[in-house]
Amino acid sequence: MPPLKRRKSESASVAEEAGSPPAKKVAPNPDTPASAEKKKRGRPRKYPEGSAPKRPDGPKRGRGRPRKDPNAPTPVKPTTPKVGGAGRGRPRKTPTQNGTDSTPVKPKAETKPKTETKTTDAKATDERSYWLMKAEPESRMEKGVDVKFSIDDLRSREEPEAWDGVRNPVAQKHMREMKKGDYAFFYHSNCKVPGIAGVMEIVQEHSTDESAFDPAHPYYDEKSNRENPKWQVVHVKFQRKFRDLVTLTELKTHANAGGPLENLQVLKQSRLSVTPVSVTDWAYIMGLAEARELQAEAANPSKEGSTEGSPQDEEPGASE
């Protein structure tokens, strides 16, 4: 009969047993007799092993706080405050007097009487908006019609002029936002020396641009209809002409990063014919124009300035 083959696990365990050193034997304690009862761990028993626990005499003891006696009288709380002795918590800001709290009464805030503001027909200065509107001062033929219009042409008009021909949606949006009493710079565009020539006033708010329905007009729009007009105009009136043009080049010199005109919209959106002007930009540009006029008058006081002859008694200043 061939010898039985052992499994690898069995042979490995046998080899480990053969190679491992023999375990050390613990020497018996001579003080403890071999026949003594083995000592157990833990807390000793209250009752002998194998016997049932004895129930104590008397009522069963419950857990937690004992119940209150329902027959006991209810104690009455004293109504008078304690005399002397420190109370609990933070001391009062105002001491008690005669058993009552002396809570301080907050004084009522004085209400100022309302003052009625006088309303005038003219638009208030703080509500006025400012704009810049472009026109071409030099002759240019468009569909056989000369589209030239300068600040001198506006000055010669006896009636308010309709600012027509604006066909840009963004510029149209600005025109719809214009209110009566707003001021606008008259800007000479598409010419040799572009720049701001003067100031005009919005005297009539937006209305339908009739030139869009005229086939003979240079800015006729066949897609526009009277039921739903696409283009609008505002009516403007001459206010003043500057002695010297505030040129585009000069505006750009003040529009560098951190400059006073760095946010001037006509320099950021140069293709728009109508742009808004902030109050600070308006005041600064008016200051440039008026400073030149003062310098020119000081150099030649006998020469009349081009700002004279304005049909308006009040000229728009930089502070408006």
PDB file of C-alpha atoms in Angstrom:
ATOM      1  CA  MET A   1       0.000   0.000   0.000  1.00  0.00           C
ATOM      2  CA  PRO A   2       1.550   3.324  -1.028  1.00  0.00           C
ATOM      3  CA  PRO A   3       2.160   5.899   1.722  1.00  0.00           C
ATOM      4  CA  LEU A   4      -0.575   8.526   2.198  1.00  0.00           C
ATOM      5  CA  LYS A   5       0.266  11.961   0.902  1.00  0.00           C
ATOM      6  CA  ARG A   6      -0.218  14.803   3.327  1.00  0.00           C
ATOM      7  CA  ARG A   7      -1.715  18.058   2.388  1.00  0.00           C
ATOM      8  CA  LYS A   8       0.521  21.088   2.176  1.00  0.00           C
ATOM      9  CA  SER A   9      -1.243  22.690   5.133  1.00  0.00           C
ATOM     10  CA  GLU A  10      -0.741  19.611   7.289  1.00  0.00           C
ATOM     11  CA  SER A  11       2.919  19.260   6.350  1.00  0.00           C
ATOM     12  CA  ALA A  12       3.471  22.944   7.033  1.00  0.00           C
ATOM     13  CA  SER A  13       1.878  22.718  10.470  1.00  0.00           C
ATOM     14  CA  VAL A  14       3.935  19.632  11.313  1.00  0.00           C
ATOM     15  CA  ALA A  15       7.091  21.397  10.225  1.00  0.00           C
ATOM     16  CA  GLU A  16       6.213  24.424  12.327  1.00  0.00           C
ATOM     17  CA  GLU A  17       5.591  22.215  15.350  1.00  0.00           C
ATOM     18  CA  ALA A  18       8.880  20.413  14.808  1.00  0.00           C
ATOM     19  CA  GLY A  19      10.831  23.635  14.382  1.00  0.00           C
ATOM     20  CA  SER A  20       9.194  25.651  17.193  1.00  0.00           C
ATOM     21  CA  PRO A  21      10.805  25.586  20.649  1.00  0.00           C
ATOM     22  CA  PRO A  22       8.920  23.795  23.431  1.00  0.00           C
ATOM     23  CA  ALA A  23       6.544  25.960  25.493  1.00  0.00           C
ATOM     24  CA  LYS A  24       7.619  26.948  28.961  1.00  0.00           C
ATOM     25  CA  LYS A  25       5.787  25.305  31.826  1.00  0.00           C
ATOM     26  CA  VAL A  26       4.540  27.512  34.650  1.00  0.00           C
ATOM     27  CA  ALA A  27       5.788  26.387  38.006  1.00  0.00           C
ATOM     28  CA  PRO A  28       3.019  25.767  40.545  1.00  0.00           C
ATOM     29  CA  ASN A  29       2.690  28.172  43.499  1.00  0.00           C
ATOM     30  CA  PRO A  30       3.717  26.307  46.656  1.00  0.00           C
ATOM     31  CA  ASP A  31       1.450  28.525  48.843  1.00  0.00           C
ATOM     32  CA  THR A  32      -1.706  27.564  46.966  1.00  0.00           C
ATOM     33  CA  PRO A  33      -2.833  23.990  47.476  1.00  0.00           C
ATOM     34  CA  ALA A  34      -3.651  22.076  44.338  1.00  0.00           C
ATOM     35  CA  SER A  35      -7.026  20.951  45.674  1.00  0.00           C
ATOM     36  CA  ALA A  36      -8.259  24.527  46.535  1.00  0.00           C
ATOM     37  CA  GLU A  37     -11.327  26.025  44.745  1.00  0.00           C
ATOM     38  CA  LYS A  38     -10.463  28.042  41.654  1.00  0.00           C
ATOM     39  CA  LYS A  39     -10.824  31.803  42.272  1.00  0.00           C
ATOM     40  CA  LYS A  40     -13.300  33.472  39.951  1.00  0.00           C
ATOM     41  CA  ARG A  41     -13.220  37.001  38.571  1.00  0.00           C
ATOM     42  CA  GLY A  42     -15.700  39.831  39.100  1.00  0.00           C
ATOM     43  CA  ARG A  43     -17.948  40.931  41.952  1.00  0.00           C
ATOM     44  CA  PRO A  44     -18.928  38.163  44.433  1.00  0.00           C
ATOM     45  CA  ARG A  45     -22.507  36.851  44.326  1.00  0.00           C
ATOM     46  CA  LYS A  46     -25.117  38.182  46.747  1.00  0.00           C
ATOM     47  CA  TYR A  47     -26.738  34.797  46.933  1.00  0.00           C
ATOM     48  CA  PRO A  48     -25.161  31.334  46.809  1.00  0.00           C
ATOM     49  CA  GLU A  49     -24.896  29.737  43.400  1.00  0.00           C
ATOM     50  CA  GLY A  50     -28.002  27.804  42.475  1.00  0.00           C
ATOM     51  CA  SER A  51     -30.340  29.569  44.971  1.00  0.00           C
ATOM     52  CA  ALA A  52     -33.105  32.028  43.931  1.00  0.00           C
ATOM     53  CA  PRO A  53     -32.822  35.651  45.118  1.00  0.00           C
ATOM     54  CA  LYS A  54     -35.001  36.516  48.091  1.00  0.00           C
ATOM     55  CA  ARG A  55     -37.535  39.333  47.537  1.00  0.00           C
ATOM     56  CA  PRO A  56     -37.343  42.049  50.224  1.00  0.00           C
ATOM     57  CA  ASP A  57     -40.316  42.661  52.480  1.00  0.00           C
ATOM     58  CA  GLY A  58     -42.518  45.741  52.058  1.00  0.00           C
ATOM     59  CA  PRO A  59     -43.788  47.574  48.992  1.00  0.00           C
ATOM     60  CA  LYS A  60     -41.843  47.486  45.786  1.00  0.00           C
ATOM     61  CA  ARG A  61     -39.409  50.347  45.530  1.00  0.00           C
ATOM     62  CA  GLY A  62     -39.879  52.427  42.426  1.00  0.00           C
ATOM     63  CA  ARG A  63     -37.301  54.239  40.404  1.00  0.00           C
ATOM     64  CA  GLY A  64     -36.741  57.984  40.223  1.00  0.00           C
ATOM     65  CA  ARG A  65     -38.134  60.735  42.411  1.00  0.00           C
ATOM     66  CA  PRO A  66     -40.889  59.635  44.837  1.00  0.00           C
ATOM     67  CA  ARG A  67     -44.430  60.762  44.104  1.00  0.00           C
ATOM     68  CA  LYS A  68     -45.881  63.782  45.875  1.00  0.00           C
ATOM     69  CA  ASP A  69     -48.533  63.156  48.469  1.00  0.00           C
ATOM     70  CA  PRO A  70     -51.872  64.207  46.919  1.00  0.00           C
ATOM     71  CA  ASN A  71     -53.297  64.944  50.393  1.00  0.00           C
ATOM     72  CA  ALA A  72     -50.519  67.383  51.297  1.00  0.00           C
ATOM     73  CA  PRO A  73     -51.557  71.093  51.289  1.00  0.00           C
ATOM     74  CA  THR A  74     -50.303  73.275  48.421  1.00  0.00           C
ATOM     75  CA  PRO A  75     -47.833  75.891  49.649  1.00  0.00           C
ATOM     76  CA  VAL A  76     -48.880  79.517  49.046  1.00  0.00           C
ATOM     77  CA  LYS A  77     -46.327  81.792  47.380  1.00  0.00           C
ATOM     78  CA  PRO A  78     -45.679  85.058  49.225  1.00  0.00           C
ATOM     79  CA  THR A  79     -47.055  88.167  47.527  1.00  0.00           C
ATOM     80  CA  THR A  80     -44.741  90.647  49.204  1.00  0.00           C
ATOM     81  CA  PRO A  81     -41.213  91.045  47.847  1.00  0.00           C
ATOM     82  CA  LYS A  82     -38.305  89.793  49.846  1.00  0.00           C
ATOM     83  CA  VAL A  83     -36.676  92.360  52.081  1.00  0.00           C
ATOM     84  CA  GLY A  84     -32.919  92.334  51.829  1.00  0.00           C
ATOM     85  CA  GLY A  85     -30.879  89.514  50.428  1.00  0.00           C
ATOM     86  CA  ALA A  86     -29.288  89.294  47.030  1.00  0.00           C
ATOM     87  CA  GLY A  87     -31.505  88.214  44.162  1.00  0.00           C
ATOM     88  CA  ARG A  88     -30.595  85.825  41.417  1.00  0.00           C
ATOM     89  CA  GLY A  89     -29.189  86.817  38.050  1.00  0.00           C
ATOM     90  CA  ARG A  90     -27.890  90.148  36.830  1.00  0.00           C
ATOM     91  CA  PRO A  91     -28.915  93.147  38.960  1.00  0.00           C
ATOM     92  CA  ARG A  92     -31.594  95.497  37.605  1.00  0.00           C
ATOM     93  CA  LYS A  93     -30.610  98.663  35.803  1.00  0.00           C
ATOM     94  CA  THR A  94     -33.333 100.526  37.688  1.00  0.00           C
ATOM     95  CA  PRO A  95     -34.128  99.503  41.299  1.00  0.00           C
ATOM     96  CA  THR A  96     -37.636  98.555  42.358  1.00  0.00           C
ATOM     97  CA  GLN A  97     -39.674 101.103  44.272  1.00  0.00           C
ATOM     98  CA  ASN A  98     -42.589 100.080  46.543  1.00  0.00           C
ATOM     99  CA  GLY A  99     -42.681  96.611  45.051  1.00  0.00           C
ATOM    100  CA  THR A 100     -43.141  97.844  41.471  1.00  0.00           C
ATOM    101  CA  ASP A 101     -40.687  97.995  38.608  1.00  0.00           C
ATOM    102  CA  SER A 102     -39.562 101.467  37.667  1.00  0.00           C
ATOM    103  CA  THR A 103     -38.932 100.735  33.995  1.00  0.00           C
ATOM    104  CA  PRO A 104     -37.610 103.810  32.192  1.00  0.00           C
ATOM    105  CA  VAL A 105     -39.791 105.128  29.395  1.00  0.00           C
ATOM    106  CA  LYS A 106     -38.033 105.779  26.096  1.00  0.00           C
ATOM    107  CA  PRO A 107     -38.563 109.314  24.846  1.00  0.00           C
ATOM    108  CA  LYS A 108     -40.397 109.578  21.559  1.00  0.00           C
ATOM    109  CA  ALA A 109     -38.360 110.726  18.616  1.00  0.00           C
ATOM    110  CA  GLU A 110     -39.163 114.211  17.505  1.00  0.00           C
ATOM    111  CA  THR A 111     -40.883 114.278  14.157  1.00  0.00           C
ATOM    112  CA  LYS A 112     -39.903 117.095  11.882  1.00  0.00           C
ATOM    113  CA  PRO A 113     -42.769 118.864  10.168  1.00  0.00           C
ATOM    114  CA  LYS A 114     -43.066 118.075   6.493  1.00  0.00           C
ATOM    115  CA  THR A 115     -42.144 120.957   4.269  1.00  0.00           C
ATOM    116  CA  GLU A 116     -43.962 121.323   1.009  1.00  0.00           C
ATOM    117  CA  THR A 117     -41.664 121.624  -1.991  1.00  0.00           C
ATOM    118  CA  LYS A 118     -42.585 124.109  -4.634  1.00  0.00           C
ATOM    119  CA  THR A 119     -42.972 122.590  -8.095  1.00  0.00           C
ATOM    120  CA  THR A 120     -42.053 124.577 -11.153  1.00  0.00           C
ATOM    121  CA  ASP A 121     -42.572 124.000 -14.850  1.00  0.00           C
ATOM    122  CA  ALA A 122     -38.844 123.698 -15.435  1.00  0.00           C
ATOM    123  CA  LYS A 123     -37.296 120.316 -14.812  1.00  0.00           C
ATOM    124  CA  ALA A 124     -35.410 120.014 -11.509  1.00  0.00           C
ATOM    125  CA  THR A 125     -31.627 120.011 -11.835  1.00  0.00           C
ATOM    126  CA  ASP A 126     -31.133 116.740  -9.975  1.00  0.00           C
ATOM    127  CA  GLU A 127     -33.637 114.998 -12.281  1.00  0.00           C
ATOM    128  CA  ARG A 128     -32.122 116.219 -15.551  1.00  0.00           C
ATOM    129  CA  SER A 129     -30.303 113.777 -17.809  1.00  0.00           C
ATOM    130  CA  TYR A 130     -27.538 114.613 -20.255  1.00  0.00           C
ATOM    131  CA  TRP A 131     -26.834 113.277 -23.717  1.00  0.00           C
ATOM    132  CA  LEU A 132     -24.597 113.624 -26.765  1.00  0.00           C
ATOM    133  CA  MET A 133     -26.106 113.677 -30.262  1.00  0.00           C
ATOM    134  CA  LYS A 134     -24.174 113.618 -33.529  1.00  0.00           C
ATOM    135  CA  ALA A 135     -24.842 115.422 -36.793  1.00  0.00           C
ATOM    136  CA  GLU A 136     -22.799 116.026 -39.948  1.00  0.00           C
ATOM    137  CA  PRO A 137     -21.798 119.702 -40.419  1.00  0.00           C
ATOM    138  CA  GLU A 138     -20.322 119.204 -43.913  1.00  0.00           C
ATOM    139  CA  SER A 139     -22.235 118.543 -47.104  1.00  0.00           C
ATOM    140  CA  ARG A 140     -22.839 114.907 -48.010  1.00  0.00           C
ATOM    141  CA  MET A 141     -25.334 113.706 -50.593  1.00  0.00           C
ATOM    142  CA  GLU A 142     -27.512 110.735 -49.690  1.00  0.00           C
ATOM    143  CA  LYS A 143     -30.015 109.612 -52.376  1.00  0.00           C
ATOM    144  CA  GLY A 144     -29.770 113.023 -53.975  1.00  0.00           C
ATOM    145  CA  VAL A 145     -30.397 114.893 -50.703  1.00  0.00           C
ATOM    146  CA  ASP A 146     -27.809 116.862 -48.719  1.00  0.00           C
ATOM    147  CA  VAL A 147     -27.813 115.551 -45.124  1.00  0.00           C
ATOM    148  CA  LYS A 148     -25.674 118.412 -43.776  1.00  0.00           C
ATOM    149  CA  PHE A 149     -26.827 119.831 -40.418  1.00  0.00           C
ATOM    150  CA  SER A 150     -24.592 121.908 -38.131  1.00  0.00           C
ATOM    151  CA  ILE A 151     -25.115 123.797 -34.896  1.00  0.00           C
ATOM    152  CA  ASP A 152     -25.414 126.997 -36.938  1.00  0.00           C
ATOM    153  CA  ASP A 153     -28.291 125.401 -38.868  1.00  0.00           C
ATOM    154  CA  LEU A 154     -30.005 124.602 -35.572  1.00  0.00           C
ATOM    155  CA  ARG A 155     -29.383 128.146 -34.357  1.00  0.00           C
ATOM    156  CA  SER A 156     -31.131 129.566 -37.393  1.00  0.00           C
ATOM    157  CA  ARG A 157     -34.319 127.561 -36.779  1.00  0.00           C
ATOM    158  CA  GLU A 158     -37.230 129.536 -35.358  1.00  0.00           C
ATOM    159  CA  GLU A 159     -39.117 126.421 -34.267  1.00  0.00           C
ATOM    160  CA  PRO A 160     -37.890 123.293 -32.445  1.00  0.00           C
ATOM    161  CA  GLU A 161     -36.144 120.904 -34.813  1.00  0.00           C
ATOM    162  CA  ALA A 162     -37.083 117.229 -35.130  1.00  0.00           C
ATOM    163  CA  TRP A 163     -33.958 115.093 -34.708  1.00  0.00           C
ATOM    164  CA  ASP A 164     -34.797 112.531 -37.380  1.00  0.00           C
ATOM    165  CA  GLY A 165     -32.888 109.911 -39.348  1.00  0.00           C
ATOM    166  CA  VAL A 166     -31.629 107.872 -36.367  1.00  0.00           C
ATOM    167  CA  ARG A 167     -31.791 104.222 -37.463  1.00  0.00           C
ATOM    168  CA  ASN A 168     -29.795 102.452 -34.763  1.00  0.00           C
ATOM    169  CA  PRO A 169     -31.875 100.476 -32.192  1.00  0.00           C
ATOM    170  CA  VAL A 170     -29.594 101.384 -29.267  1.00  0.00           C
ATOM    171  CA  ALA A 171     -29.593 105.077 -30.200  1.00  0.00           C
ATOM    172  CA  GLN A 172     -33.382 104.897 -30.550  1.00  0.00           C
ATOM    173  CA  LYS A 173     -33.618 103.436 -27.049  1.00  0.00           C
ATOM    174  CA  HIS A 174     -31.699 106.431 -25.692  1.00  0.00           C
ATOM    175  CA  MET A 175     -34.026 108.829 -27.509  1.00  0.00           C
ATOM    176  CA  ARG A 176     -37.086 107.166 -25.969  1.00  0.00           C
ATOM    177  CA  GLU A 177     -35.546 107.725 -22.531  1.00  0.00           C
ATOM    178  CA  MET A 178     -35.118 111.468 -23.091  1.00  0.00           C
ATOM    179  CA  LYS A 179     -37.352 113.793 -21.111  1.00  0.00           C
ATOM    180  CA  LYS A 180     -38.378 117.369 -21.645  1.00  0.00           C
ATOM    181  CA  GLY A 181     -35.745 119.640 -20.102  1.00  0.00           C
ATOM    182  CA  ASP A 182     -32.781 117.340 -20.704  1.00  0.00           C
ATOM    183  CA  TYR A 183     -29.627 118.833 -22.222  1.00  0.00           C
ATOM    184  CA  ALA A 184     -27.537 117.387 -25.042  1.00  0.00           C
ATOM    185  CA  PHE A 185     -24.156 118.183 -26.534  1.00  0.00           C
ATOM    186  CA  PHE A 186     -24.290 118.981 -30.262  1.00  0.00           C
ATOM    187  CA  TYR A 187     -21.448 116.892 -31.713  1.00  0.00           C
ATOM    188  CA  HIS A 188     -20.035 117.538 -35.188  1.00  0.00           C
ATOM    189  CA  SER A 189     -19.320 114.155 -36.749  1.00  0.00           C
ATOM    190  CA  ASN A 190     -17.948 112.760 -40.017  1.00  0.00           C
ATOM    191  CA  CYS A 191     -15.935 115.915 -40.719  1.00  0.00           C
ATOM    192  CA  LYS A 192     -12.323 117.107 -40.752  1.00  0.00           C
ATOM    193  CA  VAL A 193     -12.273 118.112 -37.067  1.00  0.00           C
ATOM    194  CA  PRO A 194     -14.965 116.262 -35.109  1.00  0.00           C
ATOM    195  CA  GLY A 195     -15.931 117.475 -31.653  1.00  0.00           C
ATOM    196  CA  ILE A 196     -18.536 119.100 -29.423  1.00  0.00           C
ATOM    197  CA  ALA A 197     -19.795 122.379 -30.857  1.00  0.00           C
ATOM    198  CA  GLY A 198     -22.378 123.468 -28.293  1.00  0.00           C
ATOM    199  CA  VAL A 199     -25.476 122.644 -26.277  1.00  0.00           C
ATOM    200  CA  MET A 200     -29.150 122.101 -27.127  1.00  0.00           C
ATOM    201  CA  GLU A 201     -32.229 121.311 -25.049  1.00  0.00           C
ATOM    202  CA  ILE A 202     -34.836 118.576 -25.442  1.00  0.00           C
ATOM    203  CA  VAL A 203     -38.116 120.493 -25.664  1.00  0.00           C
ATOM    204  CA  GLN A 204     -40.431 117.697 -26.847  1.00  0.00           C
ATOM    205  CA  GLU A 205     -40.225 114.007 -25.993  1.00  0.00           C
ATOM    206  CA  HIS A 206     -40.190 111.184 -28.524  1.00  0.00           C
ATOM    207  CA  SER A 207     -42.780 110.931 -31.274  1.00  0.00           C
ATOM    208  CA  THR A 208     -43.075 109.105 -34.607  1.00  0.00           C
ATOM    209  CA  ASP A 209     -40.331 109.749 -37.164  1.00  0.00           C
ATOM    210  CA  GLU A 210     -42.285 110.704 -40.268  1.00  0.00           C
ATOM    211  CA  SER A 211     -39.188 110.582 -42.468  1.00  0.00           C
ATOM    212  CA  ALA A 212     -39.241 106.774 -42.283  1.00  0.00           C
ATOM    213  CA  PHE A 213     -42.489 106.748 -44.349  1.00  0.00           C
ATOM    214  CA  ASP A 214     -41.238 109.125 -47.091  1.00  0.00           C
ATOM    215  CA  PRO A 215     -39.704 107.225 -50.045  1.00  0.00           C
ATOM    216  CA  ALA A 216     -37.892 110.382 -51.154  1.00  0.00           C
ATOM    217  CA  HIS A 217     -36.165 110.808 -47.784  1.00  0.00           C
ATOM    218  CA  PRO A 218     -32.563 109.553 -47.452  1.00  0.00           C
ATOM    219  CA  TYR A 219     -33.493 107.508 -44.374  1.00  0.00           C
ATOM    220  CA  TYR A 220     -36.716 105.953 -45.683  1.00  0.00           C
ATOM    221  CA  ASP A 221     -37.481 102.538 -44.154  1.00  0.00           C
ATOM    222  CA  GLU A 222     -39.941 100.407 -46.099  1.00  0.00           C
ATOM    223  CA  LYS A 223     -40.323  97.992 -43.142  1.00  0.00           C
ATOM    224  CA  SER A 224     -41.689 100.709 -40.863  1.00  0.00           C
ATOM    225  CA  ASN A 225     -45.463 101.297 -40.730  1.00  0.00           C
ATOM    226  CA  ARG A 226     -47.693 103.821 -39.019  1.00  0.00           C
ATOM    227  CA  GLU A 227     -49.650 101.216 -37.047  1.00  0.00           C
ATOM    228  CA  ASN A 228     -46.472 100.129 -35.291  1.00  0.00           C
ATOM    229  CA  PRO A 229     -43.807 102.796 -35.948  1.00  0.00           C
ATOM    230  CA  LYS A 230     -40.260 101.557 -35.596  1.00  0.00           C
ATOM    231  CA  TRP A 231     -38.398 104.880 -35.390  1.00  0.00           C
ATOM    232  CA  GLN A 232     -38.848 107.935 -33.174  1.00  0.00           C
ATOM    233  CA  VAL A 233     -37.699 111.563 -33.050  1.00  0.00           C
ATOM    234  CA  VAL A 234     -37.235 114.141 -30.307  1.00  0.00           C
ATOM    235  CA  HIS A 235     -37.485 117.879 -30.818  1.00  0.00           C
ATOM    236  CA  VAL A 236     -34.510 120.007 -29.810  1.00  0.00           C
ATOM    237  CA  LYS A 237     -33.815 123.724 -29.448  1.00  0.00           C
ATOM    238  CA  PHE A 238     -30.555 125.662 -29.624  1.00  0.00           C
ATOM    239  CA  GLN A 239     -29.022 126.736 -26.307  1.00  0.00           C
ATOM    240  CA  ARG A 240     -25.452 127.893 -26.905  1.00  0.00           C
ATOM    241  CA  LYS A 241     -22.456 127.512 -29.188  1.00  0.00           C
ATOM    242  CA  PHE A 242     -18.951 127.182 -27.804  1.00  0.00           C
ATOM    243  CA  ARG A 243     -16.345 129.721 -28.870  1.00  0.00           C
ATOM    244  CA  ASP A 244     -13.962 126.859 -29.706  1.00  0.00           C
ATOM    245  CA  LEU A 245     -14.771 123.287 -30.562  1.00  0.00           C
ATOM    246  CA  VAL A 246     -14.009 120.713 -27.843  1.00  0.00           C
ATOM    247  CA  THR A 247     -12.360 118.341 -30.270  1.00  0.00           C
ATOM    248  CA  LEU A 248     -12.400 114.555 -30.239  1.00  0.00           C
ATOM    249  CA  THR A 249      -8.617 114.567 -29.837  1.00  0.00           C
ATOM    250  CA  GLU A 250      -8.901 116.692 -26.702  1.00  0.00           C
ATOM    251  CA  LEU A 251     -11.576 114.417 -25.270  1.00  0.00           C
ATOM    252  CA  LYS A 252      -9.328 111.405 -25.784  1.00  0.00           C
ATOM    253  CA  THR A 253      -6.455 113.068 -23.903  1.00  0.00           C
ATOM    254  CA  HIS A 254      -8.647 113.124 -20.770  1.00  0.00           C
ATOM    255  CA  ALA A 255      -9.966 109.582 -21.252  1.00  0.00           C
ATOM    256  CA  ASN A 256      -6.913 107.584 -20.209  1.00  0.00           C
ATOM    257  CA  ALA A 257      -7.141 105.053 -17.371  1.00  0.00           C
ATOM    258  CA  GLY A 258      -7.927 107.011 -14.233  1.00  0.00           C
ATOM    259  CA  GLY A 259      -8.683 110.153 -16.236  1.00  0.00           C
ATOM    260  CA  PRO A 260     -11.792 112.291 -15.699  1.00  0.00           C
ATOM    261  CA  LEU A 261     -13.393 111.144 -18.987  1.00  0.00           C
ATOM    262  CA  GLU A 262     -12.396 107.474 -18.921  1.00  0.00           C
ATOM    263  CA  ASN A 263     -16.081 106.438 -18.915  1.00  0.00           C
ATOM    264  CA  LEU A 264     -17.300 108.840 -21.616  1.00  0.00           C
ATOM    265  CA  GLN A 265     -19.640 106.718 -23.730  1.00  0.00           C
ATOM    266  CA  VAL A 266     -19.012 108.468 -27.058  1.00  0.00           C
ATOM    267  CA  LEU A 267     -15.418 107.200 -26.867  1.00  0.00           C
ATOM    268  CA  LYS A 268     -16.455 103.674 -25.901  1.00  0.00           C
ATOM    269  CA  GLN A 269     -19.314 103.405 -28.435  1.00  0.00           C
ATOM    270  CA  SER A 270     -18.021 105.593 -31.220  1.00  0.00           C
ATOM    271  CA  ARG A 271     -20.471 104.317 -33.861  1.00  0.00           C
ATOM    272  CA  LEU A 272     -23.567 105.357 -31.913  1.00  0.00           C
ATOM    273  CA  SER A 273     -25.070 108.710 -32.905  1.00  0.00           C
ATOM    274  CA  VAL A 274     -26.815 109.148 -29.514  1.00  0.00           C
ATOM    275  CA  THR A 275     -25.107 108.326 -26.212  1.00  0.00           C
ATOM    276  CA  PRO A 276     -25.750 109.222 -22.560  1.00  0.00           C
ATOM    277  CA  VAL A 277     -23.410 111.553 -20.655  1.00  0.00           C
ATOM    278  CA  SER A 278     -22.938 111.328 -16.888  1.00  0.00           C
ATOM    279  CA  VAL A 279     -23.270 114.396 -14.673  1.00  0.00           C
ATOM    280  CA  THR A 280     -19.541 114.410 -13.877  1.00  0.00           C
ATOM    281  CA  ASP A 281     -18.553 114.066 -17.543  1.00  0.00           C
ATOM    282  CA  TRP A 282     -20.942 116.864 -18.489  1.00  0.00           C
ATOM    283  CA  ALA A 283     -19.515 119.189 -15.855  1.00  0.00           C
ATOM    284  CA  TYR A 284     -15.935 118.446 -16.877  1.00  0.00           C
ATOM    285  CA  ILE A 285     -16.558 119.057 -20.591  1.00  0.00           C
ATOM    286  CA  MET A 286     -18.407 122.280 -19.824  1.00  0.00           C
ATOM    287  CA  GLY A 287     -15.413 123.323 -17.747  1.00  0.00           C
ATOM    288  CA  LEU A 288     -13.079 122.710 -20.696  1.00  0.00           C
ATOM    289  CA  ALA A 289     -15.234 124.818 -23.023  1.00  0.00           C
ATOM    290  CA  GLU A 290     -15.680 127.687 -20.564  1.00  0.00           C
ATOM    291  CA  ALA A 291     -11.978 127.757 -19.662  1.00  0.00           C
ATOM    292  CA  ARG A 292     -11.118 128.300 -23.326  1.00  0.00           C
ATOM    293  CA  GLU A 293     -13.655 131.078 -23.608  1.00  0.00           C
ATOM    294  CA  LEU A 294     -12.177 132.857 -20.587  1.00  0.00           C
ATOM    295  CA  GLN A 295      -8.660 132.534 -22.005  1.00  0.00           C
ATOM    296  CA  ALA A 296      -9.779 133.898 -25.379  1.00  0.00           C
ATOM    297  CA  GLU A 297     -11.582 136.843 -23.792  1.00  0.00           C
ATOM    298  CA  ALA A 298      -8.537 137.667 -21.661  1.00  0.00           C
ATOM    299  CA  ALA A 299      -6.278 137.588 -24.728  1.00  0.00           C
ATOM    300  CA  ASN A 300      -8.617 139.691 -26.905  1.00  0.00           C
ATOM    301  CA  PRO A 301     -11.351 141.387 -24.846  1.00  0.00           C
ATOM    302  CA  SER A 302     -12.621 143.511 -27.763  1.00  0.00           C
ATOM    303  CA  LYS A 303     -13.554 140.458 -29.845  1.00  0.00           C
ATOM    304  CA  GLU A 304     -17.113 139.249 -29.417  1.00  0.00           C
ATOM    305  CA  GLY A 305     -17.482 135.585 -28.570  1.00  0.00           C
ATOM    306  CA  SER A 306     -19.604 133.195 -30.515  1.00  0.00           C
ATOM    307  CA  THR A 307     -21.561 132.346 -27.365  1.00  0.00           C
ATOM    308  CA  GLU A 308     -23.335 135.710 -27.507  1.00  0.00           C
ATOM    309  CA  GLY A 309     -26.639 136.051 -29.248  1.00  0.00           C
ATOM    310  CA  SER A 310     -28.208 132.971 -27.694  1.00  0.00           C
ATOM    311  CA  PRO A 311     -31.995 133.135 -27.770  1.00  0.00           C
ATOM    312  CA  GLN A 312     -32.089 131.687 -24.238  1.00  0.00           C
ATOM    313  CA  ASP A 313     -31.771 133.944 -21.198  1.00  0.00           C
ATOM    314  CA  GLU A 314     -30.299 131.131 -19.091  1.00  0.00           C
ATOM    315  CA  GLU A 315     -27.387 129.169 -20.463  1.00  0.00           C
ATOM    316  CA  PRO A 316     -26.716 125.634 -19.196  1.00  0.00           C
ATOM    317  CA  GLY A 317     -23.641 125.698 -16.982  1.00  0.00           C
ATOM    318  CA  ALA A 318     -21.383 122.968 -15.708  1.00  0.00           C
ATOM    319  CA  SER A 319     -23.142 122.882 -12.351  1.00  0.00           C
ATOM    320  CA  GLU A 320     -26.520 121.979 -13.830  1.00  0.00           C
TER     321      GLU A 320
END
